[in-house]
JSON list of C-alpha atoms in Angstrom, two decimals:
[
{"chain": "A", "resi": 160, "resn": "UNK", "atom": "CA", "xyz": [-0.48, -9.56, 18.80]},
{"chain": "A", "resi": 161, "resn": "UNK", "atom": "CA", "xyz": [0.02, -6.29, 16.65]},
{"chain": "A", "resi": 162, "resn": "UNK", "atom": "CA", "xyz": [2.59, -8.77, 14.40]},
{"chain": "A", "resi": 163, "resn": "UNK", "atom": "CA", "xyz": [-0.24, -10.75, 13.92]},
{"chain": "A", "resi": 164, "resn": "UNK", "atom": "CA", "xyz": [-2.64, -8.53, 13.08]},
{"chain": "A", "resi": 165, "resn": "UNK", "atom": "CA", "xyz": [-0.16, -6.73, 10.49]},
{"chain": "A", "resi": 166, "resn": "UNK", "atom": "CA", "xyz": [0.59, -10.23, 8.99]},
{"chain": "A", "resi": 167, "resn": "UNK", "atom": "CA", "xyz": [-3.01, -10.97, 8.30]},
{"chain": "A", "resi": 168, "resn": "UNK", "atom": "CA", "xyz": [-3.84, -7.52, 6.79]},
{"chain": "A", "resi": 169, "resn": "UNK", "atom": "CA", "xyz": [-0.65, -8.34, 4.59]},
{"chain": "A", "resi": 170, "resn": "UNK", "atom": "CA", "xyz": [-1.91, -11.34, 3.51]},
{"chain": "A", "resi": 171, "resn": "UNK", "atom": "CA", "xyz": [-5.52, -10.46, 3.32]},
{"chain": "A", "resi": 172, "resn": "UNK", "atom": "CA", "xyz": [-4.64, -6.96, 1.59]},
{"chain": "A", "resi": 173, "resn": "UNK", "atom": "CA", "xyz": [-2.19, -8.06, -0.94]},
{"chain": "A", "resi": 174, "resn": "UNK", "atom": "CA", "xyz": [-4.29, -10.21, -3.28]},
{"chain": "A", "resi": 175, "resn": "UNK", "atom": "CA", "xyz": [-7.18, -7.73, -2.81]},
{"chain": "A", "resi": 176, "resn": "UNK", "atom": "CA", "xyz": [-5.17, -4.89, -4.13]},
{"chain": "A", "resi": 177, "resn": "UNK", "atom": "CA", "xyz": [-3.85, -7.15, -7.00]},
{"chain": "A", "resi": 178, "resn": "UNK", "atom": "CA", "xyz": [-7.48, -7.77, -8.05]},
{"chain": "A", "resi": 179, "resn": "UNK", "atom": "CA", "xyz": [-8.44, -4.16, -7.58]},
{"chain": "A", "resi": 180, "resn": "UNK", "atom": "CA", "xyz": [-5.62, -3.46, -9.47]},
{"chain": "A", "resi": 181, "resn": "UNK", "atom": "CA", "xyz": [-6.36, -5.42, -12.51]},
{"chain": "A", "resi": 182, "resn": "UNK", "atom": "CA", "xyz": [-10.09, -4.24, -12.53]},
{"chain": "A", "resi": 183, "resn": "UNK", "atom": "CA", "xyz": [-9.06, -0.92, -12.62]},
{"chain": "A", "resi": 184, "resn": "UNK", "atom": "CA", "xyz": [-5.82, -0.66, -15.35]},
{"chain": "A", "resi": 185, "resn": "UNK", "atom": "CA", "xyz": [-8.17, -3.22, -17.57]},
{"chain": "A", "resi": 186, "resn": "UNK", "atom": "CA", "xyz": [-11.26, -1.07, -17.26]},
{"chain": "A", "resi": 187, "resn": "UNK", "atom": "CA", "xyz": [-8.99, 2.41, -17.68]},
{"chain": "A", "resi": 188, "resn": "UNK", "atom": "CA", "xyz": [-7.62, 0.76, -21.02]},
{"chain": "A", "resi": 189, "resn": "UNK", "atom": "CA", "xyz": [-10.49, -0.46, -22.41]},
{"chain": "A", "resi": 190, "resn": "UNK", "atom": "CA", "xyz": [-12.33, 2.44, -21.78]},
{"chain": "A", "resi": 191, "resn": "UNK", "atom": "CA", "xyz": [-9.71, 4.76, -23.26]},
{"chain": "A", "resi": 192, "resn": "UNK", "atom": "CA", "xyz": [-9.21, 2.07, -26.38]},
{"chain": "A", "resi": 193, "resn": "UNK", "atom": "CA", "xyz": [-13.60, 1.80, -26.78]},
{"chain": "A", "resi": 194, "resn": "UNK", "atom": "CA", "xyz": [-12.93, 6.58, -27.02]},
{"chain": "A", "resi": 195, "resn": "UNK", "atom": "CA", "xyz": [-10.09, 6.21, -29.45]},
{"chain": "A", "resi": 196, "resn": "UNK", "atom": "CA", "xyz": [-12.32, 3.99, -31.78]},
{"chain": "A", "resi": 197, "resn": "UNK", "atom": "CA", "xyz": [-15.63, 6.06, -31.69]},
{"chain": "A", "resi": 198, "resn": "UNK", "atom": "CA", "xyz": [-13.66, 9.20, -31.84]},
{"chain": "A", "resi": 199, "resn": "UNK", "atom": "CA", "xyz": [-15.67, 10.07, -28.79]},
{"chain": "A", "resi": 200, "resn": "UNK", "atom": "CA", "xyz": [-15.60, 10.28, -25.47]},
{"chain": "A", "resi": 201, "resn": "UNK", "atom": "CA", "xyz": [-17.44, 10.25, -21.78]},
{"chain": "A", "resi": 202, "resn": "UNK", "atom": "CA", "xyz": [-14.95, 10.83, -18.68]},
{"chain": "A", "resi": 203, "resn": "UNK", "atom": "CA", "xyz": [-17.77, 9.27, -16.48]},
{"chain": "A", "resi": 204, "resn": "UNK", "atom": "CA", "xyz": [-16.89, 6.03, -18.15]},
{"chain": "A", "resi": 205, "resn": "UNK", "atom": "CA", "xyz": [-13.41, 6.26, -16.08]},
{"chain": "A", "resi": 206, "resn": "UNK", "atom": "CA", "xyz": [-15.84, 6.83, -12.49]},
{"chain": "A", "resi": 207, "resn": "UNK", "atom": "CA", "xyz": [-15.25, 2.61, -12.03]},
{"chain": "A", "resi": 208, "resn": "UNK", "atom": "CA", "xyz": [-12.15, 2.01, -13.13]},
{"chain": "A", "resi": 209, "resn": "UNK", "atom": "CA", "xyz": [-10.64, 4.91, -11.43]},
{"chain": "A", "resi": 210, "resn": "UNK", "atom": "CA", "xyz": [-12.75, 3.66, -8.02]},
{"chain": "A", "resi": 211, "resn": "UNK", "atom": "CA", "xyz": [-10.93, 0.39, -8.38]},
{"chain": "A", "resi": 212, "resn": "UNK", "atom": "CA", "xyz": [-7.89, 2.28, -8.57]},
{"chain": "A", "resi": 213, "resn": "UNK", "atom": "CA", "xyz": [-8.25, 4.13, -5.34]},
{"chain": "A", "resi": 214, "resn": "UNK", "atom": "CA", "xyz": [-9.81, 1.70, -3.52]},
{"chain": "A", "resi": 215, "resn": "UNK", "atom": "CA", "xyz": [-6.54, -0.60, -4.42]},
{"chain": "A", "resi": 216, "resn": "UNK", "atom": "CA", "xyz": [-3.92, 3.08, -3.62]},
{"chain": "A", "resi": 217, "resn": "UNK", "atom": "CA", "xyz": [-6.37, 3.09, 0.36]},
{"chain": "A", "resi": 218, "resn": "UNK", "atom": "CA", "xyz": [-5.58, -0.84, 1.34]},
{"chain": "A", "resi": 219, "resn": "UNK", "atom": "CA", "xyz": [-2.11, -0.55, -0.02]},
{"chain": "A", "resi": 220, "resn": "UNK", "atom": "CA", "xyz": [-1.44, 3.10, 1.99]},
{"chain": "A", "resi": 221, "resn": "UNK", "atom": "CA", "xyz": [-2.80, 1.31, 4.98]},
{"chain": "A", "resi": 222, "resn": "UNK", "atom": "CA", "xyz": [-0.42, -1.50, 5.16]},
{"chain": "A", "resi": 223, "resn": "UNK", "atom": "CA", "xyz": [2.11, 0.68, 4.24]},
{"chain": "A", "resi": 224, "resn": "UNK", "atom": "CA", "xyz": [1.64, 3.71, 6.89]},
{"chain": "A", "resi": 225, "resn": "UNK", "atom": "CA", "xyz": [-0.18, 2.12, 9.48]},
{"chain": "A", "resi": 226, "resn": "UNK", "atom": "CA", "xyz": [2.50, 1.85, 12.79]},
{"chain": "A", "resi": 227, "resn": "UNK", "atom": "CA", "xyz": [1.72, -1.33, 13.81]},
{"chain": "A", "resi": 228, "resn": "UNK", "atom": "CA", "xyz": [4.12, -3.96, 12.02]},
{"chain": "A", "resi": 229, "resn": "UNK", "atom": "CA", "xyz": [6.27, -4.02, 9.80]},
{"chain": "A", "resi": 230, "resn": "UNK", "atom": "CA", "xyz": [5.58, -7.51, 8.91]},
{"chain": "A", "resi": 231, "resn": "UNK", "atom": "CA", "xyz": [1.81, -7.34, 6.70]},
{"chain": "A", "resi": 232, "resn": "UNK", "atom": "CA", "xyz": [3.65, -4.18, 4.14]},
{"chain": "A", "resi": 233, "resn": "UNK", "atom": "CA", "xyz": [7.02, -6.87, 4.46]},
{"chain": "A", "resi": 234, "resn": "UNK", "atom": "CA", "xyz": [4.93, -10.13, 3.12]},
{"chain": "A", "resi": 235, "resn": "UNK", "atom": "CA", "xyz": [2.80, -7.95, 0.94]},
{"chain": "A", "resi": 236, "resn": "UNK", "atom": "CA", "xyz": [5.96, -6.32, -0.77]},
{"chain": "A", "resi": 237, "resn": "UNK", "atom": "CA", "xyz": [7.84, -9.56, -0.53]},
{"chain": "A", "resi": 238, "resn": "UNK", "atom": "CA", "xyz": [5.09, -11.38, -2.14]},
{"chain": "A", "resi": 239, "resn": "UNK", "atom": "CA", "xyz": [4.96, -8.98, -4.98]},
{"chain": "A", "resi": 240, "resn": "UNK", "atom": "CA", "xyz": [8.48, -8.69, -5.97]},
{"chain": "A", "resi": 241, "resn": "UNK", "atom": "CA", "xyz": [8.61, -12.33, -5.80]},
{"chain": "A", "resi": 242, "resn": "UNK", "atom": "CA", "xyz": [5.92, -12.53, -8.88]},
{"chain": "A", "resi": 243, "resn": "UNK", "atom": "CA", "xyz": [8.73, -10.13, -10.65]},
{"chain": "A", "resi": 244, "resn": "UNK", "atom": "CA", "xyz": [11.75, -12.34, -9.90]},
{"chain": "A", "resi": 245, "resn": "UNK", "atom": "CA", "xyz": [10.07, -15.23, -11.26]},
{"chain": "A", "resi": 246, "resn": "UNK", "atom": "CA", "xyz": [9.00, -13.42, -14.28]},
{"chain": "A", "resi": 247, "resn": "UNK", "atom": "CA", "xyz": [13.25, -12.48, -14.69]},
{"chain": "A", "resi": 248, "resn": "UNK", "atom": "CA", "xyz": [14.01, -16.36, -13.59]},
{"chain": "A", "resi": 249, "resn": "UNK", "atom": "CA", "xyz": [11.47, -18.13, -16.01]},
{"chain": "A", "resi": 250, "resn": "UNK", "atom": "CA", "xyz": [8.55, -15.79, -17.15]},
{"chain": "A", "resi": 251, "resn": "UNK", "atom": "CA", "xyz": [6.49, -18.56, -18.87]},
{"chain": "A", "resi": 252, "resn": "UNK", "atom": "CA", "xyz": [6.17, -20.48, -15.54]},
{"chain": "A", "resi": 253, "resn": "UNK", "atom": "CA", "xyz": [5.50, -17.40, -13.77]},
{"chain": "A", "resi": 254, "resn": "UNK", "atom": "CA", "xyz": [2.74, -16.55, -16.21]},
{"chain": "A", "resi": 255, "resn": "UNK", "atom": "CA", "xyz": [1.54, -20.35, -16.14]},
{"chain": "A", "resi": 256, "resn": "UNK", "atom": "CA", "xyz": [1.59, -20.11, -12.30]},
{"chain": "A", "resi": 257, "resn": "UNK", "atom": "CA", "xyz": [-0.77, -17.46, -12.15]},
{"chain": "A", "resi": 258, "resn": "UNK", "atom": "CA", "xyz": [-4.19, -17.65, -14.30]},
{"chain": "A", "resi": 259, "resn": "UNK", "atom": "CA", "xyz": [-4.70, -15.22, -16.67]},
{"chain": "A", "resi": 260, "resn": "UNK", "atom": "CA", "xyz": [-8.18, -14.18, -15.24]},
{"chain": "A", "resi": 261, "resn": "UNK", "atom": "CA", "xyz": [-9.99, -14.89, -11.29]},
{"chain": "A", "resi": 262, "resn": "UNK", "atom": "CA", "xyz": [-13.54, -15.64, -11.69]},
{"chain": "A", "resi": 263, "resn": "UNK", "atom": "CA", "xyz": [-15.42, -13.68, -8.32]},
{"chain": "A", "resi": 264, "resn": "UNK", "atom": "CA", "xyz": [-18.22, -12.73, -7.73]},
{"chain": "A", "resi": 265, "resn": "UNK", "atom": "CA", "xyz": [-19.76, -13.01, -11.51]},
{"chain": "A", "resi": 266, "resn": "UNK", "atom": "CA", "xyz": [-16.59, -10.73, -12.43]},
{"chain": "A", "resi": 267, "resn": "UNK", "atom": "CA", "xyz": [-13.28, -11.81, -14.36]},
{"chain": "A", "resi": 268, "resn": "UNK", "atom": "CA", "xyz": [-10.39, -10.27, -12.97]},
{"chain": "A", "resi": 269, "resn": "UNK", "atom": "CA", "xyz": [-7.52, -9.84, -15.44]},
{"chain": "A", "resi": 270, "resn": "UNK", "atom": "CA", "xyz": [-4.34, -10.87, -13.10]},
{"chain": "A", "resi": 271, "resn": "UNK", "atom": "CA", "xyz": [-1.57, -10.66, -15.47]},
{"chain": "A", "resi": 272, "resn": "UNK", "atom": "CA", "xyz": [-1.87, -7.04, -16.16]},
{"chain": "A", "resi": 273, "resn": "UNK", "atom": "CA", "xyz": [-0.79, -5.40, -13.08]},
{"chain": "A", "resi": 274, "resn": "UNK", "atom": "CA", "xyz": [2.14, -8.30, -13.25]},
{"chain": "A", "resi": 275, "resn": "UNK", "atom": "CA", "xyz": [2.94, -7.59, -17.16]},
{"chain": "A", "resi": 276, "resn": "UNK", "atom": "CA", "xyz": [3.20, -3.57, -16.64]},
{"chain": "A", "resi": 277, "resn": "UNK", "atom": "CA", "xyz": [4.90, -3.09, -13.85]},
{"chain": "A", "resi": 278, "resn": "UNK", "atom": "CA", "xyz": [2.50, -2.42, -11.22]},
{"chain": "A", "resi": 279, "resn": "UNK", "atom": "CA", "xyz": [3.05, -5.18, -8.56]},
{"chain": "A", "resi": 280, "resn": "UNK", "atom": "CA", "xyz": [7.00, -4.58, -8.88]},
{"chain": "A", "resi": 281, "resn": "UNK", "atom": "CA", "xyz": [6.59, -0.50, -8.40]},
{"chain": "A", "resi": 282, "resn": "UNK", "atom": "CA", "xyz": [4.11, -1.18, -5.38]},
{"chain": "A", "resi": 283, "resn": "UNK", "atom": "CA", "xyz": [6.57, -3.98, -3.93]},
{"chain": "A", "resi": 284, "resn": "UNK", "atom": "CA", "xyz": [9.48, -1.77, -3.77]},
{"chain": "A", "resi": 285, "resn": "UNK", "atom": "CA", "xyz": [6.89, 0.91, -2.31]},
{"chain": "A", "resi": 286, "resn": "UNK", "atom": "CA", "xyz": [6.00, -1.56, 0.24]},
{"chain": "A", "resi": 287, "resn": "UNK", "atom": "CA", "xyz": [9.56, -2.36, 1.33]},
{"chain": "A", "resi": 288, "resn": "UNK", "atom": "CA", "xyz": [10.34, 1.27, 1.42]},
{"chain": "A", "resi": 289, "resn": "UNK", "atom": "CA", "xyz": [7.31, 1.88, 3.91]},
{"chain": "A", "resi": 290, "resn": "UNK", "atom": "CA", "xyz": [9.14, -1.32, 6.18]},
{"chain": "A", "resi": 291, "resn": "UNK", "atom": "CA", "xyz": [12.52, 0.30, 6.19]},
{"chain": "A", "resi": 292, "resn": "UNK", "atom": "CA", "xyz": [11.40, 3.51, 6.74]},
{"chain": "A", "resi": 293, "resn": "UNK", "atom": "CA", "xyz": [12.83, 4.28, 10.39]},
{"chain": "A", "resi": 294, "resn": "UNK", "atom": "CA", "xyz": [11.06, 7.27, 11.21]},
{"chain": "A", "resi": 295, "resn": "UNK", "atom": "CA", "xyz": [7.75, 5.19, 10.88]},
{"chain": "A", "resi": 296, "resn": "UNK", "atom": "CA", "xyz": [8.69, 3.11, 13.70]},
{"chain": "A", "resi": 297, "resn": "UNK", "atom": "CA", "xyz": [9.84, 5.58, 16.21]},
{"chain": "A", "resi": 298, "resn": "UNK", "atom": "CA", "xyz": [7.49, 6.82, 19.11]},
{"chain": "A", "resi": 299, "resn": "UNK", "atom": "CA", "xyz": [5.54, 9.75, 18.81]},
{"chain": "A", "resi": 300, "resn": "UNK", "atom": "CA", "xyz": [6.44, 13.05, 19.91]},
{"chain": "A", "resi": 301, "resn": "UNK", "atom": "CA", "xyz": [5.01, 14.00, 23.19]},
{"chain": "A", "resi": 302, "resn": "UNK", "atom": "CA", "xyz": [3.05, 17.80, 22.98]},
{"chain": "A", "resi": 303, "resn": "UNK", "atom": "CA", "xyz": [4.84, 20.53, 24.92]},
{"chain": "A", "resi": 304, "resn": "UNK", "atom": "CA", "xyz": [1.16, 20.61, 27.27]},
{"chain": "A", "resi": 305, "resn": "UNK", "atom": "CA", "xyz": [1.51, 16.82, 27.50]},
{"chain": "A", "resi": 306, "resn": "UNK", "atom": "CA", "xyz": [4.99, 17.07, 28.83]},
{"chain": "A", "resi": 307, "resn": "UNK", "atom": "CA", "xyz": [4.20, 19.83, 31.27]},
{"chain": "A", "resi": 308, "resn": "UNK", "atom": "CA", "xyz": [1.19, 18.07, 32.37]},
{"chain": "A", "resi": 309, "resn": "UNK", "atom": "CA", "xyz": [3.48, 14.60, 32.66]},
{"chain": "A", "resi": 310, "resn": "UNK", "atom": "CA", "xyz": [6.36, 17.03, 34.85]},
{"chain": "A", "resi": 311, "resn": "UNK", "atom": "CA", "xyz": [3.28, 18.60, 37.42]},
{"chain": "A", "resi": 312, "resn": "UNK", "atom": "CA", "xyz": [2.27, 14.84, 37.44]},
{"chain": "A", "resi": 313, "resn": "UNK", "atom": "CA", "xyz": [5.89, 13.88, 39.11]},
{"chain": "A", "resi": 314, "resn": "UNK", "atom": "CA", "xyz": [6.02, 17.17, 41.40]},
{"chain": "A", "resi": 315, "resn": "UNK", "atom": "CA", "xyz": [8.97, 19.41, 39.01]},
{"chain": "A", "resi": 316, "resn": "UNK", "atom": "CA", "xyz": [7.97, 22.94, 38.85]},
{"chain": "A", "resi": 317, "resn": "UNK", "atom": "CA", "xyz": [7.39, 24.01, 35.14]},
{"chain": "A", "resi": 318, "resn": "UNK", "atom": "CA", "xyz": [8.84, 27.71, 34.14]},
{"chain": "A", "resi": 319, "resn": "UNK", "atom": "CA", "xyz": [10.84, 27.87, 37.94]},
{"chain": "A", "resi": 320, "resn": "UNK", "atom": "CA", "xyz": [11.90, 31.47, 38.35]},
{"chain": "A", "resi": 321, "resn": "UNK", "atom": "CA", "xyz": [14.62, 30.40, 40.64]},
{"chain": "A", "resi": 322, "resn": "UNK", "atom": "CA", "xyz": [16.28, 29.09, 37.31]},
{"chain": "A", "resi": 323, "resn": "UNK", "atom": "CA", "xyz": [17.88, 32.25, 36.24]},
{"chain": "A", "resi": 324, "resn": "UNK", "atom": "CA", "xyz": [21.25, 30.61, 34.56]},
{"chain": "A", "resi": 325, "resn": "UNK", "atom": "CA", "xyz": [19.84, 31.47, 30.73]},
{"chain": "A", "resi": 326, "resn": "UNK", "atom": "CA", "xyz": [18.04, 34.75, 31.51]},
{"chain": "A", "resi": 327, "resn": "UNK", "atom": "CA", "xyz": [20.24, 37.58, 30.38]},
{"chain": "A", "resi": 328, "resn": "UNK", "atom": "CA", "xyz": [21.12, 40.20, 33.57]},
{"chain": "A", "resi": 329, "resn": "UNK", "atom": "CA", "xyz": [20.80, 44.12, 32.85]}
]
């Protein structure tokens, strides 16, 4: 059941982040391009593009950290670097494959962009990496008051005296 739930948050996260993604390198750059031609600026013009950004950076660091499957950050990176490798195999299907902008919600999201610089091949790898990652799949370590509570639990005596073998003798 957890490899299904991982799967779907994969697949569910994936083109989420994408779109987040693009809204929020699009908005960045058009915001910092709209500055350079005034000759002017207001940081709180970056507040929605930035919130984009780390809304996209939370759903992609939970797939990635969570420890319950492997398999939603393995589809999600998989699916990724699989828009790269078609871009190295025949980049003017890739780009045909995928429309230039997603029409949701009253809001045109700019898909090529995270696909053109770089983004979706960096956070791909990252994805992978978070998969292999062996550490991430190993139990937890047990608290020393867990695992004295755990030996009282099955009757061994924690901190015997009678065990005198390491204790130095003046």
């Amino acid at each position: 059941m957890r490899h299904l739930f991982s799967l779907i948050a994969g697949v569910v996260v994936a083109p989420v982040a994408w779109g987040l993604l693009a809204m929020g390198q699009t908005g960045a750059a058009a915001t910092v391009a709209a500055w350079a031609a005034s000759n002017a600026f207001d940081t709180t013009d970056l507040i929605k593009p930035a919130a984009y950004l780390v809304a996209a950076g939370i759903l992609l660091g939970l797939i990635a950290t969570l420890r319950i499957s492997p398999l939603g950050p393995l589809i999600a990176g998989l699916m990724y670097l699989a828009v790269n490798v078609g871009l190295f195999i025949d980049p003017f299907a890739t780009r045909d494959a995928i429309p230039n902008t997603w029409d949701l919600v009253n809001q045109k999201i700019p898909l090529h962009t995270p696909m053109f610089n770089g983004s979706l091949l960096i956070v791909g790898v990252l994805l992978l990496v978070a998969v292999v990652s062996t550490g991430r799949w190993r139990a937890w370590p047990v608290a020393a008051g867990a695992a004295a509570v755990a030996a009282v639990a099955v009757g061994e005596q924690v901190g015997d005296a009678a065990d005198t073998s390491a204790a130095p003798s003046y």
